[in-house]
Amino acid sequence: NAEYMGLTTTTTTVTMNTFGTTTTFKLTYFDERGRAELIRLLLVAAECQWEDKRIKSEDEWNSLKPRVVGHQLPILEMPCGHKATLTQSMAICRFLACKLNLYSTNEWEIYLIERALEQMRDILRVLTQHIYEPKQLNKAEEIFAQKNGVQMVQTLMQFVKQDGIANNCFVLSKRVTVAELMFTHLCDTMRGIVPQTYAKMPELQVMYERVLKKSPKVENWIRTRPQTRI
């Protein structure tokens, strides 16, 4: 059901991670942001070397599918010396976040990160449940409101403000974590599916810009990545 636009390969230079300086990850997903974009953002933020393999046709996917564990994407192939292919998008994200210093070892910070991640996943489920149904997509703003999407976003931002760190970043004030990266993905998805709702919540854009200011590599990726609907 995805809109396929071709194969894109993106690489950056490793500067800080626990895999070494010559490691190359290979991420395979469809030509859309979807469930793989947070993985991409993590790899970009940590300045990892990686290949962004995008499935460009139904025929290509049908050929690859029997060889993919669980017959689902995304998959992340680990660098040489780490012979493993990772599956399940959020499990991959949490693994990378821990390995690439985009998580935390502090118990309270872990709670804040995980709470925000789960809140944003709930919002994204509501946002994307009808993306492949054109008739429903035309009613996206209405459906998002009916499914309490606006309230869910307001609750998310209320928690951020409640913890007294809204003026610095998103979850943690000193650095970008997987939660901040997920937030950029949420904002981009809202702009693509419910732009009117997003425009009525300017605090989202303010926070979005603060996060990108703290991570120029991510800002550059968002500006130059392949343009897709979702």
mmCIF file of C-alpha atoms in Angstrom:
data_model
loop_
_atom_site.group_PDB
_atom_site.id
_atom_site.type_symbol
_atom_site.label_atom_id
_atom_site.label_comp_id
_atom_site.label_asym_id
_atom_site.label_seq_id
_atom_site.Cartn_x
_atom_site.Cartn_y
_atom_site.Cartn_z
ATOM 1 C CA ASN A 1 0.000 0.000 0.000
ATOM 2 C CA ALA A 2 3.002 2.286 0.254
ATOM 3 C CA GLU A 3 3.886 4.915 -2.336
ATOM 4 C CA TYR A 4 7.202 3.704 -3.729
ATOM 5 C CA MET A 5 9.649 6.294 -5.080
ATOM 6 C CA GLY A 6 12.872 4.354 -5.491
ATOM 7 C CA LEU A 7 15.981 3.298 -3.625
ATOM 8 C CA THR A 8 17.853 5.834 -1.527
ATOM 9 C CA THR A 9 21.137 5.286 0.257
ATOM 10 C CA THR A 10 22.264 7.669 2.974
ATOM 11 C CA THR A 11 25.507 7.489 4.927
ATOM 12 C CA THR A 12 27.080 9.690 7.568
ATOM 13 C CA THR A 13 30.313 9.472 9.517
ATOM 14 C CA VAL A 14 30.517 7.716 12.881
ATOM 15 C CA THR A 15 31.797 9.860 15.738
ATOM 16 C CA MET A 16 30.273 8.362 18.867
ATOM 17 C CA ASN A 17 28.774 4.946 19.445
ATOM 18 C CA THR A 18 29.710 1.619 20.990
ATOM 19 C CA PHE A 19 30.104 -0.259 17.706
ATOM 20 C CA GLY A 20 33.373 1.246 16.462
ATOM 21 C CA THR A 21 34.260 3.743 13.748
ATOM 22 C CA THR A 22 33.879 1.558 10.645
ATOM 23 C CA THR A 23 30.484 0.047 11.369
ATOM 24 C CA THR A 24 27.703 0.179 8.802
ATOM 25 C CA PHE A 25 24.076 -0.596 9.571
ATOM 26 C CA LYS A 26 21.616 -1.538 6.848
ATOM 27 C CA LEU A 27 18.015 -0.467 7.385
ATOM 28 C CA THR A 28 15.356 -1.912 5.091
ATOM 29 C CA TYR A 29 11.882 -0.430 4.884
ATOM 30 C CA PHE A 30 9.369 0.963 2.388
ATOM 31 C CA ASP A 31 9.824 4.384 0.820
ATOM 32 C CA GLU A 32 8.053 6.282 3.573
ATOM 33 C CA ARG A 33 8.841 7.490 7.066
ATOM 34 C CA GLY A 34 6.401 5.209 8.868
ATOM 35 C CA ARG A 35 7.754 2.748 11.412
ATOM 36 C CA ALA A 36 11.352 3.198 10.294
ATOM 37 C CA GLU A 37 11.779 6.934 10.679
ATOM 38 C CA LEU A 38 12.648 6.905 14.361
ATOM 39 C CA ILE A 39 15.359 4.337 13.596
ATOM 40 C CA ARG A 40 16.709 6.646 10.894
ATOM 41 C CA LEU A 41 16.646 9.609 13.272
ATOM 42 C CA LEU A 42 18.589 7.670 15.901
ATOM 43 C CA LEU A 43 21.261 6.657 13.398
ATOM 44 C CA VAL A 44 21.522 10.235 12.132
ATOM 45 C CA ALA A 45 21.647 11.772 15.612
ATOM 46 C CA ALA A 46 24.478 9.426 16.639
ATOM 47 C CA GLU A 47 26.324 10.098 13.359
ATOM 48 C CA CYS A 48 26.403 6.415 12.462
ATOM 49 C CA GLN A 49 27.381 5.074 9.086
ATOM 50 C CA TRP A 50 24.331 3.382 7.584
ATOM 51 C CA GLU A 51 22.542 2.361 4.421
ATOM 52 C CA ASP A 52 18.926 3.399 3.908
ATOM 53 C CA LYS A 53 17.452 0.654 1.701
ATOM 54 C CA ARG A 54 13.972 1.585 0.477
ATOM 55 C CA ILE A 55 11.697 -0.955 -1.175
ATOM 56 C CA LYS A 56 10.511 0.631 -4.408
ATOM 57 C CA SER A 57 7.855 -1.740 -5.748
ATOM 58 C CA GLU A 58 5.359 -4.419 -4.775
ATOM 59 C CA ASP A 59 7.370 -6.908 -6.835
ATOM 60 C CA GLU A 60 10.538 -6.096 -4.911
ATOM 61 C CA TRP A 61 8.728 -6.549 -1.600
ATOM 62 C CA ASN A 62 7.133 -9.817 -2.692
ATOM 63 C CA SER A 63 10.581 -11.119 -3.644
ATOM 64 C CA LEU A 64 12.137 -10.049 -0.336
ATOM 65 C CA LYS A 65 9.253 -10.952 1.976
ATOM 66 C CA PRO A 66 9.867 -14.738 2.256
ATOM 67 C CA ARG A 67 13.417 -14.017 3.464
ATOM 68 C CA VAL A 68 12.355 -11.543 6.164
ATOM 69 C CA VAL A 69 11.762 -12.846 9.678
ATOM 70 C CA GLY A 70 8.074 -12.428 10.467
ATOM 71 C CA HIS A 71 7.476 -11.094 6.944
ATOM 72 C CA GLN A 72 7.466 -7.543 8.316
ATOM 73 C CA LEU A 73 9.557 -4.410 7.940
ATOM 74 C CA PRO A 74 11.578 -2.597 9.134
ATOM 75 C CA ILE A 75 14.614 -4.783 9.685
ATOM 76 C CA LEU A 76 18.044 -3.551 10.752
ATOM 77 C CA GLU A 77 21.103 -5.573 9.781
ATOM 78 C CA MET A 78 23.906 -5.168 12.272
ATOM 79 C CA PRO A 79 27.496 -4.312 11.322
ATOM 80 C CA CYS A 80 30.192 -6.921 10.730
ATOM 81 C CA GLY A 81 31.073 -8.698 13.957
ATOM 82 C CA HIS A 82 27.502 -8.345 15.242
ATOM 83 C CA LYS A 83 25.848 -11.052 13.172
ATOM 84 C CA ALA A 84 22.194 -10.311 13.792
ATOM 85 C CA THR A 85 19.186 -8.880 12.002
ATOM 86 C CA LEU A 86 16.944 -6.903 14.305
ATOM 87 C CA THR A 87 13.152 -6.793 13.957
ATOM 88 C CA GLN A 88 10.240 -4.933 15.604
ATOM 89 C CA SER A 89 10.644 -1.192 15.199
ATOM 90 C CA MET A 90 10.360 -0.039 18.807
ATOM 91 C CA ALA A 91 12.614 -2.832 20.075
ATOM 92 C CA ILE A 92 15.195 -1.701 17.516
ATOM 93 C CA CYS A 93 14.766 1.915 18.632
ATOM 94 C CA ARG A 94 15.252 1.137 22.308
ATOM 95 C CA PHE A 95 18.287 -1.029 21.552
ATOM 96 C CA LEU A 96 19.894 1.714 19.465
ATOM 97 C CA ALA A 97 18.993 4.417 21.970
ATOM 98 C CA CYS A 98 20.810 2.502 24.712
ATOM 99 C CA LYS A 99 23.819 1.715 22.542
ATOM 100 C CA LEU A 100 24.143 5.179 21.041
ATOM 101 C CA ASN A 101 23.800 7.222 24.245
ATOM 102 C CA LEU A 102 20.339 8.490 23.324
ATOM 103 C CA TYR A 103 18.600 6.986 26.343
ATOM 104 C CA SER A 104 19.442 7.277 30.041
ATOM 105 C CA THR A 105 20.758 5.235 32.953
ATOM 106 C CA ASN A 106 18.847 7.333 35.487
ATOM 107 C CA GLU A 107 15.645 5.603 36.610
ATOM 108 C CA TRP A 108 13.533 8.771 36.739
ATOM 109 C CA GLU A 109 14.748 9.924 33.339
ATOM 110 C CA ILE A 110 13.983 6.474 31.936
ATOM 111 C CA TYR A 111 10.428 6.819 33.233
ATOM 112 C CA LEU A 112 10.043 10.263 31.612
ATOM 113 C CA ILE A 113 11.400 8.974 28.304
ATOM 114 C CA GLU A 114 9.233 5.851 28.325
ATOM 115 C CA ARG A 115 6.103 7.724 29.350
ATOM 116 C CA ALA A 116 6.572 10.177 26.493
ATOM 117 C CA LEU A 117 7.305 7.387 24.007
ATOM 118 C CA GLU A 118 4.131 5.503 24.913
ATOM 119 C CA GLN A 119 2.020 8.658 24.782
ATOM 120 C CA MET A 120 3.361 9.486 21.337
ATOM 121 C CA ARG A 121 2.853 5.932 20.082
ATOM 122 C CA ASP A 122 -0.790 6.164 21.158
ATOM 123 C CA ILE A 123 -1.188 9.429 19.242
ATOM 124 C CA LEU A 124 0.501 8.010 16.158
ATOM 125 C CA ARG A 125 -1.830 5.000 16.166
ATOM 126 C CA VAL A 126 -4.831 7.327 16.014
ATOM 127 C CA LEU A 127 -3.179 9.468 13.349
ATOM 128 C CA THR A 128 -2.227 6.651 11.005
ATOM 129 C CA GLN A 129 -5.027 4.100 11.352
ATOM 130 C CA HIS A 130 -6.742 5.265 8.140
ATOM 131 C CA ILE A 131 -3.798 6.473 6.049
ATOM 132 C CA TYR A 132 -4.378 3.905 3.307
ATOM 133 C CA GLU A 133 -8.101 4.604 3.048
ATOM 134 C CA PRO A 134 -8.523 7.694 0.830
ATOM 135 C CA LYS A 135 -12.115 8.383 1.888
ATOM 136 C CA GLN A 136 -11.169 8.260 5.558
ATOM 137 C CA LEU A 137 -7.973 10.240 5.015
ATOM 138 C CA ASN A 138 -10.072 13.129 3.730
ATOM 139 C CA LYS A 139 -11.756 13.154 7.133
ATOM 140 C CA ALA A 140 -8.500 12.868 9.071
ATOM 141 C CA GLU A 141 -8.991 16.055 11.094
ATOM 142 C CA GLU A 142 -12.486 15.024 12.132
ATOM 143 C CA ILE A 143 -11.490 11.447 12.975
ATOM 144 C CA PHE A 144 -8.468 12.611 14.984
ATOM 145 C CA ALA A 145 -10.723 14.823 17.099
ATOM 146 C CA GLN A 146 -13.370 12.103 17.520
ATOM 147 C CA LYS A 147 -10.731 9.623 18.691
ATOM 148 C CA ASN A 148 -9.514 12.072 21.365
ATOM 149 C CA GLY A 149 -6.309 12.750 19.458
ATOM 150 C CA VAL A 150 -6.286 16.440 20.355
ATOM 151 C CA GLN A 151 -6.734 15.657 24.039
ATOM 152 C CA MET A 152 -3.929 13.107 23.860
ATOM 153 C CA VAL A 153 -1.553 15.701 22.405
ATOM 154 C CA GLN A 154 -2.605 18.249 25.029
ATOM 155 C CA THR A 155 -1.966 15.699 27.784
ATOM 156 C CA LEU A 156 1.471 14.952 26.374
ATOM 157 C CA MET A 157 2.423 18.621 26.396
ATOM 158 C CA GLN A 158 0.897 19.103 29.837
ATOM 159 C CA PHE A 159 3.213 16.431 31.236
ATOM 160 C CA VAL A 160 6.214 18.087 29.611
ATOM 161 C CA LYS A 161 5.336 21.477 31.101
ATOM 162 C CA GLN A 162 4.500 19.891 34.443
ATOM 163 C CA ASP A 163 8.039 18.579 34.756
ATOM 164 C CA GLY A 164 9.375 22.103 34.378
ATOM 165 C CA ILE A 165 11.631 21.439 31.417
ATOM 166 C CA ALA A 166 9.605 22.786 28.507
ATOM 167 C CA ASN A 167 11.869 25.806 28.116
ATOM 168 C CA ASN A 168 14.911 23.644 27.437
ATOM 169 C CA CYS A 169 13.969 20.711 25.276
ATOM 170 C CA PHE A 170 11.297 18.023 25.378
ATOM 171 C CA VAL A 171 11.916 15.350 28.020
ATOM 172 C CA LEU A 172 15.493 15.969 29.136
ATOM 173 C CA SER A 173 16.856 19.489 29.289
ATOM 174 C CA LYS A 174 20.550 18.856 28.648
ATOM 175 C CA ARG A 175 20.548 16.594 25.600
ATOM 176 C CA VAL A 176 18.496 14.946 22.904
ATOM 177 C CA THR A 177 17.159 11.447 23.568
ATOM 178 C CA VAL A 178 15.011 8.950 21.696
ATOM 179 C CA ALA A 179 11.968 10.775 23.101
ATOM 180 C CA GLU A 180 12.960 14.085 21.507
ATOM 181 C CA LEU A 181 13.540 12.325 18.193
ATOM 182 C CA MET A 182 10.152 10.619 18.407
ATOM 183 C CA PHE A 183 8.616 14.026 19.033
ATOM 184 C CA THR A 184 9.992 15.389 15.750
ATOM 185 C CA HIS A 185 8.503 12.372 13.973
ATOM 186 C CA LEU A 186 5.146 12.970 15.654
ATOM 187 C CA CYS A 187 5.118 16.629 14.604
ATOM 188 C CA ASP A 188 6.032 15.816 11.011
ATOM 189 C CA THR A 189 3.295 13.175 10.882
ATOM 190 C CA MET A 190 0.709 15.564 12.305
ATOM 191 C CA ARG A 191 1.668 18.214 9.750
ATOM 192 C CA GLY A 192 1.172 15.683 6.983
ATOM 193 C CA ILE A 193 -2.158 14.228 8.147
ATOM 194 C CA VAL A 194 -3.864 16.822 10.376
ATOM 195 C CA PRO A 195 -2.207 20.148 9.407
ATOM 196 C CA GLN A 196 -5.100 22.270 10.670
ATOM 197 C CA THR A 197 -4.940 20.676 14.112
ATOM 198 C CA TYR A 198 -1.175 21.120 14.211
ATOM 199 C CA ALA A 199 -1.464 24.787 13.260
ATOM 200 C CA LYS A 200 -3.821 25.369 16.203
ATOM 201 C CA MET A 201 -1.203 24.047 18.659
ATOM 202 C CA PRO A 202 1.776 26.424 18.193
ATOM 203 C CA GLU A 203 3.542 25.046 21.255
ATOM 204 C CA LEU A 204 4.300 21.925 19.219
ATOM 205 C CA GLN A 205 6.235 23.903 16.613
ATOM 206 C CA VAL A 206 8.095 25.834 19.316
ATOM 207 C CA MET A 207 9.222 22.593 20.944
ATOM 208 C CA TYR A 208 10.002 21.042 17.567
ATOM 209 C CA GLU A 209 12.354 23.890 16.701
ATOM 210 C CA ARG A 210 14.071 23.652 20.092
ATOM 211 C CA VAL A 211 14.768 19.963 19.572
ATOM 212 C CA LEU A 212 16.195 20.525 16.087
ATOM 213 C CA LYS A 213 18.383 23.351 17.374
ATOM 214 C CA LYS A 214 19.969 20.860 19.760
ATOM 215 C CA SER A 215 20.619 18.365 16.947
ATOM 216 C CA PRO A 216 21.829 20.005 13.712
ATOM 217 C CA LYS A 217 22.437 16.594 12.100
ATOM 218 C CA VAL A 218 18.785 15.686 12.583
ATOM 219 C CA GLU A 219 17.669 19.081 11.306
ATOM 220 C CA ASN A 220 19.722 18.541 8.149
ATOM 221 C CA TRP A 221 18.307 15.035 7.692
ATOM 222 C CA ILE A 222 14.728 16.263 7.963
ATOM 223 C CA ARG A 223 15.445 19.016 5.452
ATOM 224 C CA THR A 224 17.154 16.761 2.880
ATOM 225 C CA ARG A 225 15.565 13.314 3.316
ATOM 226 C CA PRO A 226 13.329 11.817 0.591
ATOM 227 C CA GLN A 227 9.946 13.559 0.652
ATOM 228 C CA THR A 228 7.074 11.147 1.316
ATOM 229 C CA ARG A 229 3.474 11.594 2.429
ATOM 230 C CA ILE A 230 3.978 9.834 5.778
#
